Short mmCIF file of C-alpha atoms in Angstrom, two decimals:
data_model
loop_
_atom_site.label_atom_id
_atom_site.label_comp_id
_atom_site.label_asym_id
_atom_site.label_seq_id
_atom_site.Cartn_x
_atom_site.Cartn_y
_atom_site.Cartn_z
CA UNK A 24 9.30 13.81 6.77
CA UNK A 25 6.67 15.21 4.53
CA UNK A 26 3.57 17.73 5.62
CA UNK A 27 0.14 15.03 4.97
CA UNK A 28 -0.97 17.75 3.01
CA UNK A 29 1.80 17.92 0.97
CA UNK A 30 3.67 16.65 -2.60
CA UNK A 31 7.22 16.39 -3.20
CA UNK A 32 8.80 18.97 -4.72
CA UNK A 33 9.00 18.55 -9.01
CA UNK A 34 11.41 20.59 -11.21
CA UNK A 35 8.98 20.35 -14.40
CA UNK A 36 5.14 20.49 -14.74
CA UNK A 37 2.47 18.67 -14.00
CA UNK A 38 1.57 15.97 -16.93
CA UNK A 39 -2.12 16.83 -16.20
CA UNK A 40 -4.20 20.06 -17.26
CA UNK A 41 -7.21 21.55 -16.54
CA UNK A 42 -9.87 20.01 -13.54
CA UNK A 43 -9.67 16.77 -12.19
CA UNK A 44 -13.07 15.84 -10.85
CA UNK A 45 -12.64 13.51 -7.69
CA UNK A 46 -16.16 11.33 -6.87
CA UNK A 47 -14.97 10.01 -3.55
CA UNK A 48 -13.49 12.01 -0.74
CA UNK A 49 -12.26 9.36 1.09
CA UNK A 50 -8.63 7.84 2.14
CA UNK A 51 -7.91 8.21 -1.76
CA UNK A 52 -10.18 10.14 -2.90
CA UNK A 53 -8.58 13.08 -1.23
CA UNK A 54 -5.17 11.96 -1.14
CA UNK A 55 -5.60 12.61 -4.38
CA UNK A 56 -7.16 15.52 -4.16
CA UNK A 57 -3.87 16.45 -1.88
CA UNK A 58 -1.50 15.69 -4.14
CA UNK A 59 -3.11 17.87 -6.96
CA UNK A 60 -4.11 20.63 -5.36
CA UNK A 61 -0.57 20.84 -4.14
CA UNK A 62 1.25 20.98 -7.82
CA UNK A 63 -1.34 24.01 -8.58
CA UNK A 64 -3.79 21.43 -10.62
CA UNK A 65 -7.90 22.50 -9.89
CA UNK A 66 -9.94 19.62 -8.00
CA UNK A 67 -13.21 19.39 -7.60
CA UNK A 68 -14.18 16.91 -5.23
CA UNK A 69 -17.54 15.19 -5.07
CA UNK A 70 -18.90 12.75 -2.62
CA UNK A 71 -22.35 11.60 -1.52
CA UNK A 72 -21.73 12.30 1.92
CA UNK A 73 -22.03 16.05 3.24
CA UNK A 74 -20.27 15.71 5.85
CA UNK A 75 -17.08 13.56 4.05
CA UNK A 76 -17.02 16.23 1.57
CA UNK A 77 -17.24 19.12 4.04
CA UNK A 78 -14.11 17.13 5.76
CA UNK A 79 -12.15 16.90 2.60
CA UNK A 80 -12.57 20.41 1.45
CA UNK A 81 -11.82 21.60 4.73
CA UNK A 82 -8.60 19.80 4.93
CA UNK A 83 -7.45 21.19 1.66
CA UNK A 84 -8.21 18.49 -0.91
CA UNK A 85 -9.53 19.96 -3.25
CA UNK A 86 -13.19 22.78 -3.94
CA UNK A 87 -16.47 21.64 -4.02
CA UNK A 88 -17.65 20.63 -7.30
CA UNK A 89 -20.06 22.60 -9.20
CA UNK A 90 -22.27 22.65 -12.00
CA UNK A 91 -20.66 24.37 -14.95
CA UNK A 92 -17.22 22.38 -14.04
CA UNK A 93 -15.42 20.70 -17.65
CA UNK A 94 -13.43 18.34 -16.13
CA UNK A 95 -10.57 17.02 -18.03
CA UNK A 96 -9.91 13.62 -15.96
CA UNK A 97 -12.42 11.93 -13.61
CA UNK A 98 -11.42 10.03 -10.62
CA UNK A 99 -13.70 7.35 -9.16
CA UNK A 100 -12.72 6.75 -5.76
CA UNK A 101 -15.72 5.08 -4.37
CA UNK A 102 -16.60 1.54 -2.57
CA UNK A 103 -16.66 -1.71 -5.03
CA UNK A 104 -20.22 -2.02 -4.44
CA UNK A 105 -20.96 1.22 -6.03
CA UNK A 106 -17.91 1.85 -8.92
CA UNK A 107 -19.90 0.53 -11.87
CA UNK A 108 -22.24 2.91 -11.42
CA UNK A 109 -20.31 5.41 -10.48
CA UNK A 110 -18.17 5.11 -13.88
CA UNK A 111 -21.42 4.94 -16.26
CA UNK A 112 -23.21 8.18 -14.15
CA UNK A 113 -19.65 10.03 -14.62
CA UNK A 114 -19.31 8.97 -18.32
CA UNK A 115 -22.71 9.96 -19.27
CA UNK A 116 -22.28 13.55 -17.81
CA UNK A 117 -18.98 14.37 -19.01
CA UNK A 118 -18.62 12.79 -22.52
CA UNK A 119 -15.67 14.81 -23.16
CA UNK A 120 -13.68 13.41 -20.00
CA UNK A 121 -11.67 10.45 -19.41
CA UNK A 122 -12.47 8.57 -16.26
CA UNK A 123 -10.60 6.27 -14.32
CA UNK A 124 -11.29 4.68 -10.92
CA UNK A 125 -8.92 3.31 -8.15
CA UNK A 126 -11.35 0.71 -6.58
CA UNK A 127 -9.05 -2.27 -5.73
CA UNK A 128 -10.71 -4.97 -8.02
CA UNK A 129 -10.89 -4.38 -12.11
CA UNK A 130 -12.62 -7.32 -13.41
CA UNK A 131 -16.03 -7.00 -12.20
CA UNK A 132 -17.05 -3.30 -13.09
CA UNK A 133 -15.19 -3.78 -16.18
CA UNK A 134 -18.10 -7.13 -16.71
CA UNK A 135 -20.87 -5.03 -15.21
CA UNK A 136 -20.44 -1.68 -17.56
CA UNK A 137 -20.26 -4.10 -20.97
CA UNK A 138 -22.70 -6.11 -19.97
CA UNK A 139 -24.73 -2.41 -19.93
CA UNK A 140 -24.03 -1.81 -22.95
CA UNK A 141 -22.01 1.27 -21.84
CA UNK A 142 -19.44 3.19 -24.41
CA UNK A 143 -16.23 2.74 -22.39
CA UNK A 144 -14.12 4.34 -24.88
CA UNK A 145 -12.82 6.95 -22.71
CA UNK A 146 -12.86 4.80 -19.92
CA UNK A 147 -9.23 3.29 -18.21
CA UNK A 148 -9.45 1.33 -14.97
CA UNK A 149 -6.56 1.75 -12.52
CA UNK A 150 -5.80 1.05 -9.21
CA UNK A 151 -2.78 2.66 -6.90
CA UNK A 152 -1.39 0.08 -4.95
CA UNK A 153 -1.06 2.50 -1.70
CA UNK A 154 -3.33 3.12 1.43
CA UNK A 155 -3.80 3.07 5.27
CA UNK A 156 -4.77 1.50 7.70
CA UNK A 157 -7.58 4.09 8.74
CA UNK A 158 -9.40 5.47 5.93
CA UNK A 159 -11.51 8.54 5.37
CA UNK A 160 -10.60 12.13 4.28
CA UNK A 161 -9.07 12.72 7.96
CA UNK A 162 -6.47 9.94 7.70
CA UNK A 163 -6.13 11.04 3.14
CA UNK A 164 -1.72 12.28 2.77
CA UNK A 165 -0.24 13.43 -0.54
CA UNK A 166 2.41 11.32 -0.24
CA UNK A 167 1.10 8.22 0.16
CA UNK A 168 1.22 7.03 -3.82
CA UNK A 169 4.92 8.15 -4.24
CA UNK A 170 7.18 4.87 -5.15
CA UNK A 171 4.34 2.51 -5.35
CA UNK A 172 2.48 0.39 -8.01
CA UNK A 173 -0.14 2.13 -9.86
CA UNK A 174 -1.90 -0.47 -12.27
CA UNK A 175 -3.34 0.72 -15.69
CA UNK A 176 -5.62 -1.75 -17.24
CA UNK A 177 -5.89 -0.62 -21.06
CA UNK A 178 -7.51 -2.14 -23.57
CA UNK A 179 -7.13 -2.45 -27.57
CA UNK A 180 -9.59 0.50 -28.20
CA UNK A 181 -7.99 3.02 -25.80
CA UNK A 182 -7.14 6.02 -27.29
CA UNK A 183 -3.18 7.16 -26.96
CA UNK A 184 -4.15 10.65 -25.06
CA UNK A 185 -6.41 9.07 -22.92
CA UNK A 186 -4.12 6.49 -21.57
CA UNK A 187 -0.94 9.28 -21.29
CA UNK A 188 -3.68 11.14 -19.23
CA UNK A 189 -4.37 8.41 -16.75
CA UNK A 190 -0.27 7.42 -16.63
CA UNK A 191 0.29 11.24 -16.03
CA UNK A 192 -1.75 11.24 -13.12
CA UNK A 193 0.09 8.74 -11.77
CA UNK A 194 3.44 9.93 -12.23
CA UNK A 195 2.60 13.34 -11.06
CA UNK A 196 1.70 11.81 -7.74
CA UNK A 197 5.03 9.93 -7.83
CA UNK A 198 3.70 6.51 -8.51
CA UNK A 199 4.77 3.72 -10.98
CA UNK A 200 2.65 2.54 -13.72
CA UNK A 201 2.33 -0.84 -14.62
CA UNK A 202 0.06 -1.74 -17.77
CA UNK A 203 -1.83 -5.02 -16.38
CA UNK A 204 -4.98 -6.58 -17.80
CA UNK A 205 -8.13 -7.18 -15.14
CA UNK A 206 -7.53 -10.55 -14.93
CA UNK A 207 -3.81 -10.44 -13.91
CA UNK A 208 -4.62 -7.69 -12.12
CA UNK A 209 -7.34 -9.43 -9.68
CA UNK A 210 -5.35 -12.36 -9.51
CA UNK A 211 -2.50 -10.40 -8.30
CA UNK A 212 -3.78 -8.39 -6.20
CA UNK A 213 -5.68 -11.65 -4.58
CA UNK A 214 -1.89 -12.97 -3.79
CA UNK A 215 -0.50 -10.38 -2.55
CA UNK A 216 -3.19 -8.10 -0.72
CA UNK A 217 -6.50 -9.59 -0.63
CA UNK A 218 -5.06 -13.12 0.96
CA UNK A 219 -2.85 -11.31 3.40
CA UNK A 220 -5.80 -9.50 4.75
CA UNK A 221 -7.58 -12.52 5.48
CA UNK A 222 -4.52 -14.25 6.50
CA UNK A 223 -3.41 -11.36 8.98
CA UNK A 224 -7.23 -10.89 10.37
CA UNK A 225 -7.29 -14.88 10.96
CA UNK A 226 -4.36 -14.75 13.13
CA UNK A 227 -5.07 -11.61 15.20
CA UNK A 228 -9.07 -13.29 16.10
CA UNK A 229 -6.79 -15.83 17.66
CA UNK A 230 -5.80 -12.98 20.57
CA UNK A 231 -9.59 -12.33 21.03
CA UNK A 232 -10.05 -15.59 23.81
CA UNK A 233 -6.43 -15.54 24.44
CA UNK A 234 -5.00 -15.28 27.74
CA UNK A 235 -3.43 -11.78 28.76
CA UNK A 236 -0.41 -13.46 29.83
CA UNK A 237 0.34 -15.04 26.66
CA UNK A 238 -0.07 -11.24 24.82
CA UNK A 239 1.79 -9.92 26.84
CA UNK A 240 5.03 -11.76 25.35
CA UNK A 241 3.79 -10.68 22.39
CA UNK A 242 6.51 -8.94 19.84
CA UNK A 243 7.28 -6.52 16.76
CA UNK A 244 7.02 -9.80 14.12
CA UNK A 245 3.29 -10.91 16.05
CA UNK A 246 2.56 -7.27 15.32
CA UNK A 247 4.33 -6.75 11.86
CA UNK A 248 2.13 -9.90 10.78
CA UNK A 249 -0.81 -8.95 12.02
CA UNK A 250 -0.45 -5.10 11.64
CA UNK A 251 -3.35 -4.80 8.51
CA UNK A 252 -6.02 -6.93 10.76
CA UNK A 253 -6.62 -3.16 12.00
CA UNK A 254 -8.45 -2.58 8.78
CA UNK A 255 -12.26 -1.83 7.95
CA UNK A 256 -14.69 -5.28 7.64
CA UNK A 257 -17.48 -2.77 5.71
CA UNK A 258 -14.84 -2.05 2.89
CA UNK A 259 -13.31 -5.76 2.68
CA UNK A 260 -16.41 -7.49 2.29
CA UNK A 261 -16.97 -5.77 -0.88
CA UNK A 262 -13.75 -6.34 -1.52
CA UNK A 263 -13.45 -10.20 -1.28
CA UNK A 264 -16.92 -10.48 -2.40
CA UNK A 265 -15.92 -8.79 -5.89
CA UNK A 266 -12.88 -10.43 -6.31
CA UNK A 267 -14.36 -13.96 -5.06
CA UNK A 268 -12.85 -16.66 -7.30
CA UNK A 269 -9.09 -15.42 -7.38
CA UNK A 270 -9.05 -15.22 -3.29
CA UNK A 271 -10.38 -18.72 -2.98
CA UNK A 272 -7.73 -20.34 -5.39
CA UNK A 273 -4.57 -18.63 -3.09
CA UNK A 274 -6.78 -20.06 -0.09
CA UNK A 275 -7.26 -23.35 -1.11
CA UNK A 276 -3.87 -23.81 -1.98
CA UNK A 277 -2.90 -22.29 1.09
CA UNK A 278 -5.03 -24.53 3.22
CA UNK A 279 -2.99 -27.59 1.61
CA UNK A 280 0.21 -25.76 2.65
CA UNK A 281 -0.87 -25.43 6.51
CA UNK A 282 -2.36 -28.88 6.51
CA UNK A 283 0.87 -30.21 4.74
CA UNK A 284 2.39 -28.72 8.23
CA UNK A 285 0.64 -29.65 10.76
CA UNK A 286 0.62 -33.07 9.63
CA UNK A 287 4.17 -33.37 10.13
CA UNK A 288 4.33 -31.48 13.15
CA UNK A 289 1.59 -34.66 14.80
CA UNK A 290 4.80 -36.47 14.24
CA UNK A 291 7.78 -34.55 14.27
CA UNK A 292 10.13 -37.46 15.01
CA UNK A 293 8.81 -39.37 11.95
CA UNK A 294 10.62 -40.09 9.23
CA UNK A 295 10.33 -36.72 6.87
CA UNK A 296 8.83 -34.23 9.16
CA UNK A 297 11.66 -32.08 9.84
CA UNK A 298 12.22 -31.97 6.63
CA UNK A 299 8.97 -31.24 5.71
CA UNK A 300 9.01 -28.11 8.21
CA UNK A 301 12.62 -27.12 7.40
CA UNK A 302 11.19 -26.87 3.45
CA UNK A 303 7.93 -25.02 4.43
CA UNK A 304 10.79 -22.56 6.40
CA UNK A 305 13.03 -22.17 3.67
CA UNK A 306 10.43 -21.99 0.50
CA UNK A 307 9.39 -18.95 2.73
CA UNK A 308 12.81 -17.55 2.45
CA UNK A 309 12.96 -17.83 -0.94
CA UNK A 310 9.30 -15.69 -1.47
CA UNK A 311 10.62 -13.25 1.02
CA UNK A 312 13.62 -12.98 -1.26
CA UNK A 313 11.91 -12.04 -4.73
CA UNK A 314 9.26 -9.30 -3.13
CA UNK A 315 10.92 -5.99 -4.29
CA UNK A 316 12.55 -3.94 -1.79
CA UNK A 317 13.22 -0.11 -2.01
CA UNK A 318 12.39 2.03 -4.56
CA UNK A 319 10.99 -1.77 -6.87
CA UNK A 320 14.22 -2.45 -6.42
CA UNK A 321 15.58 -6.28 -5.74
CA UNK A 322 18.28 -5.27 -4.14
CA UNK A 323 18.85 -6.85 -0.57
CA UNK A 324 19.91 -4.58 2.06
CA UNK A 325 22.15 -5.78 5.56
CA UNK A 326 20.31 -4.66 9.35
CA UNK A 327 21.82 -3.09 12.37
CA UNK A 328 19.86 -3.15 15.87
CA UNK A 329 20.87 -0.39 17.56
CA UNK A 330 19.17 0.02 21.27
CA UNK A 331 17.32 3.19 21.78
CA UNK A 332 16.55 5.13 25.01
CA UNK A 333 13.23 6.24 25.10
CA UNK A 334 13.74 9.87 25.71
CA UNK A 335 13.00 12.58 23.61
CA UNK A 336 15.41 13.46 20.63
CA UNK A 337 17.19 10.12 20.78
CA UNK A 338 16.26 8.79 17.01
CA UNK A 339 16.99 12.23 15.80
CA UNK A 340 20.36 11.66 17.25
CA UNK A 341 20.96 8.38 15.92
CA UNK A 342 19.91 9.41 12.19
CA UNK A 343 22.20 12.27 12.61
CA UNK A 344 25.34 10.29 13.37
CA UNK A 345 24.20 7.84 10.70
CA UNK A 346 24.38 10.43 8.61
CA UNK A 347 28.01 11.77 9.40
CA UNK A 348 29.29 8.44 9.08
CA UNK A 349 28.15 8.49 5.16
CA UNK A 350 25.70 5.51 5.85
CA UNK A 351 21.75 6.23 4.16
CA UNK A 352 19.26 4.46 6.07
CA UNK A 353 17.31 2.12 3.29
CA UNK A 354 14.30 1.34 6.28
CA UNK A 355 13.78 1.67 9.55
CA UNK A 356 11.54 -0.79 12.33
CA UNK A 357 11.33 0.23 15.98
CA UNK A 358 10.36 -2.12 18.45
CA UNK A 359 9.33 -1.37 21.97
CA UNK A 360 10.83 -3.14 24.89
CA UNK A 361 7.51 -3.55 27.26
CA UNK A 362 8.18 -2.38 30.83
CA UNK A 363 11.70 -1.39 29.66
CA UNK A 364 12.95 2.73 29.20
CA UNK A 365 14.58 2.02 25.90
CA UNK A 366 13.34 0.40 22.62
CA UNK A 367 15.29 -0.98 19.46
CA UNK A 368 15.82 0.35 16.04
CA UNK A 369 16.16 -2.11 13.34
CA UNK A 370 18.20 -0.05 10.48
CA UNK A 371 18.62 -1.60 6.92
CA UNK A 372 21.73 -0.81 5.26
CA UNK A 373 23.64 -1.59 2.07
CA UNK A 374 25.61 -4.52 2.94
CA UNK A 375 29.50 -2.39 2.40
CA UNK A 376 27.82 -0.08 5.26
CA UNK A 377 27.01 -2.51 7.85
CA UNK A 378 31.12 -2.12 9.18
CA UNK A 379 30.74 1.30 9.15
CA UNK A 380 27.75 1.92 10.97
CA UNK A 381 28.53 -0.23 13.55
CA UNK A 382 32.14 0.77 14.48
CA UNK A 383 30.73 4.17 14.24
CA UNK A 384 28.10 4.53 16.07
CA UNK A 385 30.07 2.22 18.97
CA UNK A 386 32.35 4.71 19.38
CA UNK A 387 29.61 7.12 19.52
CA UNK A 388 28.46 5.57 23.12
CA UNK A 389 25.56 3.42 21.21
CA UNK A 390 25.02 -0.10 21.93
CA UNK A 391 24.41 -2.30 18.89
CA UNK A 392 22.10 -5.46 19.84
CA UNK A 393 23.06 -7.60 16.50
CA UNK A 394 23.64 -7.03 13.20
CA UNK A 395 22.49 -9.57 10.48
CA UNK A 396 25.94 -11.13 10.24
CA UNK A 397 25.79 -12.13 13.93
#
């Protein structure tokens, strides 16, 4: 496991030079911030709340910014609401600088800043596809951007330098870039974040008036579905609200799905319905299938449910013997058994490991529940 303070360890140097000014000392702000400050690079962090900023520095993120700083690379890590101006205050002050920001939709601050009038020359929107479910500088980890999607959104009149700069960050925090244009971006992002949210927070205000009984059979797929309704409504209005259009296009055609559904479910005996359920079941396979696993990778990987006790060391144990047996766990889900002094680990392996693991760690004393080939 890594420190939440700290980067993984790189053989050659950092891609970016000089100070990285941070406006923003929030979940990503200072993760940010982290993940600089740890490879030696000098952040200054700004934020318009006192105490936020006090928090941040005070966790290690980065110094307080001051007056005579000549930042190289500007960070925007502010709410939606507020990026547009952000960007135009940040690019006014430091002409020299390039600025980027990580707010979650592109297309509208891009529309708001031209519609200005403002020189956006050394401007590059971007957006790391990484967070938590808690936000602020308390909850901000260095390690948080390393493997996923970090979206560039270029344009014809963006200098070379400037764009290496904003693709260095990204790689020096162990991200991917991915050149995207606002419009893909935002309708991306609306299938495969902004919907879910939505989708997840719509199922969990179902347990609000539901009986205790019924939650209490509640397991780890209720949970794994429903795991993001935990996040913040202030930040998620302005993020639906900004990226408006795209959102209600996945939910419209979404809506037709579920009512497709529950028509033939009225009638499940008629002629069609099971069908009709058995396609809605399998399309979802196939979806499941093409999301990226490990790494970006497509490859597919095999599980093996081994049950836990839940005593102290016990998963320490069990990734220990994994590990003599030559078998690298790809993921790892843990389930709790309510009322019940053991829980169950759900380990992804490559497919030629599944035998292994499993003969192995039975003769080890562990019980295997099922494997994916059951």
């Amino acid at each position: 496991m890594t420190d939440s303070t700290s980067a993984p360890a790189r053989v050659r140097a950092p891609r970016v030079r000089g100070t990285v000014r941070v406006v923003g000392a929030g979940l990503l702000g200072s993760s940010i911030g982290h993940a600089l400050s740890a490879l030696g690079i000098d952040v200054a962090l700004d934020d318009t709340s006192p105490a936020q900023l006090r928090l941040a520095v005070d966790y290690g993120a980065g110094r307080r910014a001051e007056a005579g700083d000549d930042p190289a690379l500007i960070v925007v890590a502010v709410p939606p609401d507020v990026t547009a101006d952000v960007i135009e205050r940040e690019l006014t002050r430091y002409p020299g600088a390039v600025v980027t920001d990580v707010a979650s939709v592109k297309l509208e601050p891009l529309r708001t800043l031209r519609e200005r009038g403002v020189d956006l020359t050394h401007y590059i929107g971007s957006h790391p596809l990484a967070g938590r479910e808690r936000g602020g500088a308390i909850a901000a980890r260095a390690d948080i951007f390393i493997g996923r999607p970090w979206v560039v959104c270029r344009d014809g009149e963006t200098p070379a330098d400037d764009l290496a700069l904003v693709e260095g960050l990204a790689l020096d925090l162990g991200a991917m870039p991915i050149e995207m244009s606002p419009e893909d971006h935002d309708r991306s992002v609306a299938l495969v974040s902004h919907v879910p949210q939505l989708v997840a927070s719509l199922l969990a205000g179902r347990f609000v008036d539901a009986p205790d009984g019924s939650l209490s059979l509640a397991g780890q797929g209720v949970r794994d579905t429903t795991r993001i309704a935990a996040s913040a409504p202030e930040l998620w209005v302005q993020i639906l609200g900004a990226n408006a259009t795209p959102v209600v296009d996945v939910l419209d055609a979404l809506a037709g799905d579920l009512s497709a559904v529950a028509d033939a479910l009225r009638s499940p005996d008629a002629p069609g319905a099971r069908r009709a359920v058995a396609d809605t079941i399998r399309r979802g396979n196939e979806g499941v299938e093409r999301l990226p696993g490990k790494h970006g990778q497509n490859r597919r990987f095999e599980q093996v449910v081994v049950m836990v006790d839940d005593t102290p060391g016990q998963l320490g144990r069990l990734f220990g013997e994994l590990g003599e047996l030559d078998v690298n766990v790809e993921d790892l889900r843990l389930e709790h058994s309510p009322g019940a002094q053991f829980g169950l680990a759900e380990i992804s392996v490559v497919p030629g490991a599944v035998r292994r693991a499993v003969e192995g760690l039975e003769a080890r004393g562990w019980k295997i529940a099922s494997t994916t080939n059951d």
